Backbone as XML, in Angstrom:
<?xml version="1.0"?>
<chain id="A" units="angstrom">
  <residue number="1" name="MET">
    <atom name="N" x="119.354" y="79.208" z="-81.433"/>
    <atom name="CA" x="118.765" y="80.327" z="-80.708"/>
    <atom name="C" x="119.482" y="80.533" z="-79.377"/>
  </residue>
  <residue number="2" name="PHE">
    <atom name="N" x="119.936" y="79.472" z="-78.751"/>
    <atom name="CA" x="120.604" y="79.618" z="-77.463"/>
    <atom name="C" x="122.000" y="80.232" z="-77.603"/>
  </residue>
  <residue number="3" name="VAL">
    <atom name="N" x="122.481" y="80.317" z="-78.826"/>
    <atom name="CA" x="123.770" y="80.951" z="-79.070"/>
    <atom name="C" x="123.690" y="82.441" z="-78.718"/>
  </residue>
  <residue number="4" name="LEU">
    <atom name="N" x="122.519" y="83.033" z="-78.869"/>
    <atom name="CA" x="122.352" y="84.448" z="-78.563"/>
    <atom name="C" x="122.566" y="84.747" z="-77.081"/>
  </residue>
  <residue number="5" name="PHE">
    <atom name="N" x="122.301" y="83.800" z="-76.217"/>
    <atom name="CA" x="122.376" y="84.033" z="-74.776"/>
    <atom name="C" x="123.756" y="83.731" z="-74.176"/>
  </residue>
  <residue number="6" name="THR">
    <atom name="N" x="124.754" y="83.535" z="-75.003"/>
    <atom name="CA" x="126.072" y="83.180" z="-74.475"/>
    <atom name="C" x="126.925" y="84.392" z="-74.139"/>
  </residue>
  <residue number="7" name="SER">
    <atom name="N" x="126.539" y="85.594" z="-74.604"/>
    <atom name="CA" x="127.324" y="86.790" z="-74.302"/>
    <atom name="C" x="126.393" y="87.975" z="-74.089"/>
  </residue>
  <residue number="8" name="ILE">
    <atom name="N" x="126.958" y="89.073" z="-73.620"/>
    <atom name="CA" x="126.171" y="90.289" z="-73.401"/>
    <atom name="C" x="125.637" y="90.836" z="-74.721"/>
  </residue>
  <residue number="9" name="LYS">
    <atom name="N" x="126.444" y="90.759" z="-75.767"/>
    <atom name="CA" x="125.999" y="91.226" z="-77.073"/>
    <atom name="C" x="124.817" y="90.400" z="-77.580"/>
  </residue>
  <residue number="10" name="GLY">
    <atom name="N" x="124.797" y="89.130" z="-77.259"/>
    <atom name="CA" x="123.673" y="88.277" z="-77.644"/>
    <atom name="C" x="122.383" y="88.700" z="-76.974"/>
  </residue>
  <residue number="11" name="TYR">
    <atom name="N" x="122.486" y="89.084" z="-75.671"/>
    <atom name="CA" x="121.298" y="89.572" z="-74.971"/>
    <atom name="C" x="120.794" y="90.865" z="-75.606"/>
  </residue>
  <residue number="12" name="ALA">
    <atom name="N" x="121.702" y="91.751" z="-75.991"/>
    <atom name="CA" x="121.308" y="93.000" z="-76.637"/>
    <atom name="C" x="120.576" y="92.730" z="-77.945"/>
  </residue>
  <residue number="13" name="THR">
    <atom name="N" x="121.043" y="91.751" z="-78.688"/>
    <atom name="CA" x="120.397" y="91.399" z="-79.955"/>
    <atom name="C" x="118.988" y="90.871" z="-79.718"/>
  </residue>
  <residue number="14" name="VAL">
    <atom name="N" x="118.840" y="90.042" z="-78.710"/>
    <atom name="CA" x="117.515" y="89.493" z="-78.396"/>
    <atom name="C" x="116.564" y="90.606" z="-77.974"/>
  </residue>
  <residue number="15" name="TYR">
    <atom name="N" x="117.035" y="91.534" z="-77.147"/>
    <atom name="CA" x="116.185" y="92.648" z="-76.736"/>
    <atom name="C" x="115.813" y="93.525" z="-77.932"/>
  </residue>
  <residue number="16" name="LEU">
    <atom name="N" x="116.722" y="93.717" z="-78.848"/>
    <atom name="CA" x="116.430" y="94.495" z="-80.046"/>
    <atom name="C" x="115.360" y="93.812" z="-80.892"/>
  </residue>
  <residue number="17" name="ILE">
    <atom name="N" x="115.502" y="92.524" z="-81.076"/>
    <atom name="CA" x="114.516" y="91.760" z="-81.854"/>
    <atom name="C" x="113.146" y="91.821" z="-81.177"/>
  </residue>
  <residue number="18" name="ALA">
    <atom name="N" x="113.114" y="91.636" z="-79.865"/>
    <atom name="CA" x="111.849" y="91.696" z="-79.134"/>
    <atom name="C" x="111.223" y="93.084" z="-79.232"/>
  </residue>
  <residue number="19" name="GLY">
    <atom name="N" x="112.033" y="94.119" z="-79.142"/>
    <atom name="CA" x="111.513" y="95.481" z="-79.249"/>
    <atom name="C" x="110.893" y="95.759" z="-80.602"/>
  </residue>
  <residue number="20" name="VAL">
    <atom name="N" x="111.549" y="95.293" z="-81.639"/>
    <atom name="CA" x="111.018" y="95.479" z="-82.991"/>
    <atom name="C" x="109.698" y="94.726" z="-83.149"/>
  </residue>
  <residue number="21" name="LEU">
    <atom name="N" x="109.633" y="93.525" z="-82.624"/>
    <atom name="CA" x="108.383" y="92.752" z="-82.712"/>
    <atom name="C" x="107.251" y="93.427" z="-81.937"/>
  </residue>
  <residue number="22" name="TYR">
    <atom name="N" x="107.554" y="93.990" z="-80.762"/>
    <atom name="CA" x="106.533" y="94.706" z="-80.000"/>
    <atom name="C" x="106.039" y="95.933" z="-80.763"/>
  </residue>
  <residue number="23" name="VAL">
    <atom name="N" x="106.932" y="96.676" z="-81.392"/>
    <atom name="CA" x="106.523" y="97.863" z="-82.151"/>
    <atom name="C" x="105.647" y="97.463" z="-83.337"/>
  </residue>
  <residue number="24" name="ILE">
    <atom name="N" x="106.036" y="96.425" z="-84.041"/>
    <atom name="CA" x="105.230" y="95.953" z="-85.178"/>
    <atom name="C" x="103.857" y="95.497" z="-84.692"/>
  </residue>
  <residue number="25" name="GLY">
    <atom name="N" x="103.814" y="94.769" z="-83.595"/>
    <atom name="CA" x="102.528" y="94.320" z="-83.053"/>
    <atom name="C" x="101.650" y="95.473" z="-82.608"/>
  </residue>
  <residue number="26" name="ALA">
    <atom name="N" x="102.240" y="96.470" z="-81.958"/>
    <atom name="CA" x="101.463" y="97.627" z="-81.502"/>
    <atom name="C" x="100.906" y="98.406" z="-82.687"/>
  </residue>
  <residue number="27" name="LEU">
    <atom name="N" x="101.706" y="98.607" z="-83.721"/>
    <atom name="CA" x="101.221" y="99.303" z="-84.907"/>
    <atom name="C" x="100.115" y="98.525" z="-85.594"/>
  </residue>
  <residue number="28" name="PHE">
    <atom name="N" x="100.268" y="97.218" z="-85.651"/>
    <atom name="CA" x="99.225" y="96.386" z="-86.252"/>
    <atom name="C" x="97.906" y="96.527" z="-85.489"/>
  </residue>
  <residue number="29" name="LEU">
    <atom name="N" x="97.973" y="96.482" z="-84.155"/>
    <atom name="CA" x="96.756" y="96.620" z="-83.357"/>
    <atom name="C" x="96.130" y="97.998" z="-83.520"/>
  </residue>
  <residue number="30" name="LEU">
    <atom name="N" x="96.946" y="99.039" z="-83.550"/>
    <atom name="CA" x="96.404" y="100.381" z="-83.732"/>
    <atom name="C" x="95.688" y="100.513" z="-85.071"/>
  </residue>
  <residue number="31" name="VAL">
    <atom name="N" x="96.281" y="100.011" z="-86.117"/>
    <atom name="CA" x="95.659" y="100.104" z="-87.443"/>
    <atom name="C" x="94.387" y="99.260" z="-87.496"/>
  </residue>
  <residue number="32" name="ALA">
    <atom name="N" x="94.437" y="98.069" z="-86.960"/>
    <atom name="CA" x="93.278" y="97.175" z="-87.022"/>
    <atom name="C" x="92.103" y="97.737" z="-86.229"/>
  </residue>
  <residue number="33" name="PHE">
    <atom name="N" x="92.345" y="98.225" z="-85.018"/>
    <atom name="CA" x="91.243" y="98.735" z="-84.206"/>
    <atom name="C" x="90.761" y="100.093" z="-84.694"/>
  </residue>
  <residue number="34" name="LYS">
    <atom name="N" x="91.638" y="100.880" z="-85.303"/>
    <atom name="CA" x="91.205" y="102.155" z="-85.848"/>
    <atom name="C" x="90.226" y="101.931" z="-86.992"/>
  </residue>
  <residue number="35" name="LYS">
    <atom name="N" x="90.532" y="100.965" z="-87.843"/>
    <atom name="CA" x="89.635" y="100.674" z="-88.958"/>
    <atom name="C" x="88.307" y="100.112" z="-88.466"/>
  </residue>
  <residue number="36" name="LYS">
    <atom name="N" x="88.346" y="99.297" z="-87.435"/>
    <atom name="CA" x="87.129" y="98.622" z="-86.996"/>
    <atom name="C" x="86.249" y="99.502" z="-86.118"/>
  </residue>
  <residue number="37" name="TYR">
    <atom name="N" x="86.837" y="100.285" z="-85.226"/>
    <atom name="CA" x="86.042" y="100.996" z="-84.233"/>
    <atom name="C" x="86.038" y="102.506" z="-84.407"/>
  </residue>
  <residue number="38" name="ASN">
    <atom name="N" x="86.670" y="103.057" z="-85.415"/>
    <atom name="CA" x="86.708" y="104.495" z="-85.610"/>
    <atom name="C" x="85.566" y="104.907" z="-86.527"/>
  </residue>
  <residue number="39" name="ASN">
    <atom name="N" x="84.350" y="104.920" z="-85.989"/>
    <atom name="CA" x="83.204" y="105.327" z="-86.784"/>
    <atom name="C" x="82.305" y="106.231" z="-85.943"/>
  </residue>
  <residue number="40" name="LEU">
    <atom name="N" x="81.500" y="107.001" z="-86.628"/>
    <atom name="CA" x="80.567" y="107.879" z="-85.943"/>
    <atom name="C" x="79.333" y="107.092" z="-85.532"/>
  </residue>
  <residue number="41" name="THR">
    <atom name="N" x="78.694" y="107.521" z="-84.481"/>
    <atom name="CA" x="77.479" y="106.833" z="-84.037"/>
    <atom name="C" x="76.280" y="107.511" z="-84.685"/>
  </residue>
  <residue number="42" name="ARG">
    <atom name="N" x="76.009" y="107.126" z="-85.896"/>
    <atom name="CA" x="74.875" y="107.635" z="-86.671"/>
    <atom name="C" x="74.046" y="106.440" z="-87.144"/>
  </residue>
  <residue number="43" name="PRO">
    <atom name="N" x="72.790" y="106.685" z="-87.379"/>
    <atom name="CA" x="71.970" y="105.591" z="-87.927"/>
    <atom name="C" x="72.507" y="105.136" z="-89.278"/>
  </residue>
  <residue number="44" name="ALA">
    <atom name="N" x="72.337" y="103.886" z="-89.568"/>
    <atom name="CA" x="72.868" y="103.318" z="-90.803"/>
    <atom name="C" x="72.175" y="103.900" z="-92.036"/>
  </residue>
  <residue number="45" name="SER">
    <atom name="N" x="70.922" y="104.354" z="-91.884"/>
    <atom name="CA" x="70.192" y="104.872" z="-93.038"/>
    <atom name="C" x="70.672" y="106.260" z="-93.443"/>
  </residue>
  <residue number="46" name="ARG">
    <atom name="N" x="71.339" y="106.997" z="-92.533"/>
    <atom name="CA" x="71.755" y="108.373" z="-92.840"/>
    <atom name="C" x="73.218" y="108.577" z="-92.480"/>
  </residue>
  <residue number="47" name="GLN">
    <atom name="N" x="74.105" y="108.160" z="-93.350"/>
    <atom name="CA" x="75.538" y="108.362" z="-93.147"/>
    <atom name="C" x="75.932" y="109.675" z="-93.811"/>
  </residue>
  <residue number="48" name="ALA">
    <atom name="N" x="76.488" y="110.599" z="-93.042"/>
    <atom name="CA" x="76.895" y="111.890" z="-93.584"/>
    <atom name="C" x="78.260" y="111.779" z="-94.246"/>
  </residue>
  <residue number="49" name="THR">
    <atom name="N" x="78.384" y="112.404" z="-95.372"/>
    <atom name="CA" x="79.686" y="112.459" z="-96.027"/>
    <atom name="C" x="80.452" y="113.649" z="-95.473"/>
  </residue>
  <residue number="50" name="THR">
    <atom name="N" x="81.715" y="113.753" z="-95.807"/>
    <atom name="CA" x="82.505" y="114.873" z="-95.307"/>
    <atom name="C" x="82.003" y="116.190" z="-95.880"/>
  </residue>
  <residue number="51" name="GLN">
    <atom name="N" x="81.464" y="116.169" z="-97.084"/>
    <atom name="CA" x="80.931" y="117.394" z="-97.663"/>
    <atom name="C" x="79.700" y="117.851" z="-96.882"/>
  </residue>
  <residue number="52" name="GLU">
    <atom name="N" x="78.812" y="116.910" z="-96.535"/>
    <atom name="CA" x="77.623" y="117.268" z="-95.763"/>
    <atom name="C" x="78.000" y="117.791" z="-94.390"/>
  </residue>
  <residue number="53" name="VAL">
    <atom name="N" x="78.979" y="117.188" z="-93.764"/>
    <atom name="CA" x="79.414" y="117.638" z="-92.451"/>
    <atom name="C" x="79.981" y="119.052" z="-92.556"/>
  </residue>
  <residue number="54" name="GLY">
    <atom name="N" x="80.764" y="119.320" z="-93.585"/>
    <atom name="CA" x="81.320" y="120.650" z="-93.782"/>
    <atom name="C" x="80.244" y="121.687" z="-94.013"/>
  </residue>
  <residue number="55" name="GLU">
    <atom name="N" x="79.195" y="121.337" z="-94.751"/>
    <atom name="CA" x="78.107" y="122.270" z="-95.017"/>
    <atom name="C" x="77.328" y="122.569" z="-93.751"/>
  </residue>
  <residue number="56" name="THR">
    <atom name="N" x="77.093" y="121.574" z="-92.895"/>
    <atom name="CA" x="76.338" y="121.823" z="-91.670"/>
    <atom name="C" x="77.151" y="122.670" z="-90.708"/>
  </residue>
  <residue number="57" name="VAL">
    <atom name="N" x="78.454" y="122.484" z="-90.660"/>
    <atom name="CA" x="79.299" y="123.287" z="-89.791"/>
    <atom name="C" x="79.329" y="124.722" z="-90.305"/>
  </residue>
  <residue number="58" name="ALA">
    <atom name="N" x="79.410" y="124.918" z="-91.626"/>
    <atom name="CA" x="79.447" y="126.262" z="-92.197"/>
    <atom name="C" x="78.116" y="126.975" z="-92.004"/>
  </residue>
  <residue number="59" name="ALA">
    <atom name="N" x="77.012" y="126.219" z="-92.012"/>
    <atom name="CA" x="75.683" y="126.828" z="-91.844"/>
    <atom name="C" x="75.469" y="127.306" z="-90.418"/>
  </residue>
  <residue number="60" name="GLU">
    <atom name="N" x="76.095" y="126.673" z="-89.473"/>
    <atom name="CA" x="75.913" y="127.069" z="-88.068"/>
    <atom name="C" x="76.730" y="128.271" z="-87.828"/>
  </residue>
</chain>
């Protein structure tokens, strides 16, 4: 691993690897939190489907 730090090109490679890892981590967090926290605040007994939501919007 220390071979990468012996030249300028090695530093560029390390920065590229780190950048790719940061992008993968950010995408993972976005997907994970979107699935967990992207919900409507409705009572559990009455979850509206997309069809019901469309009908209520059309009725108004």
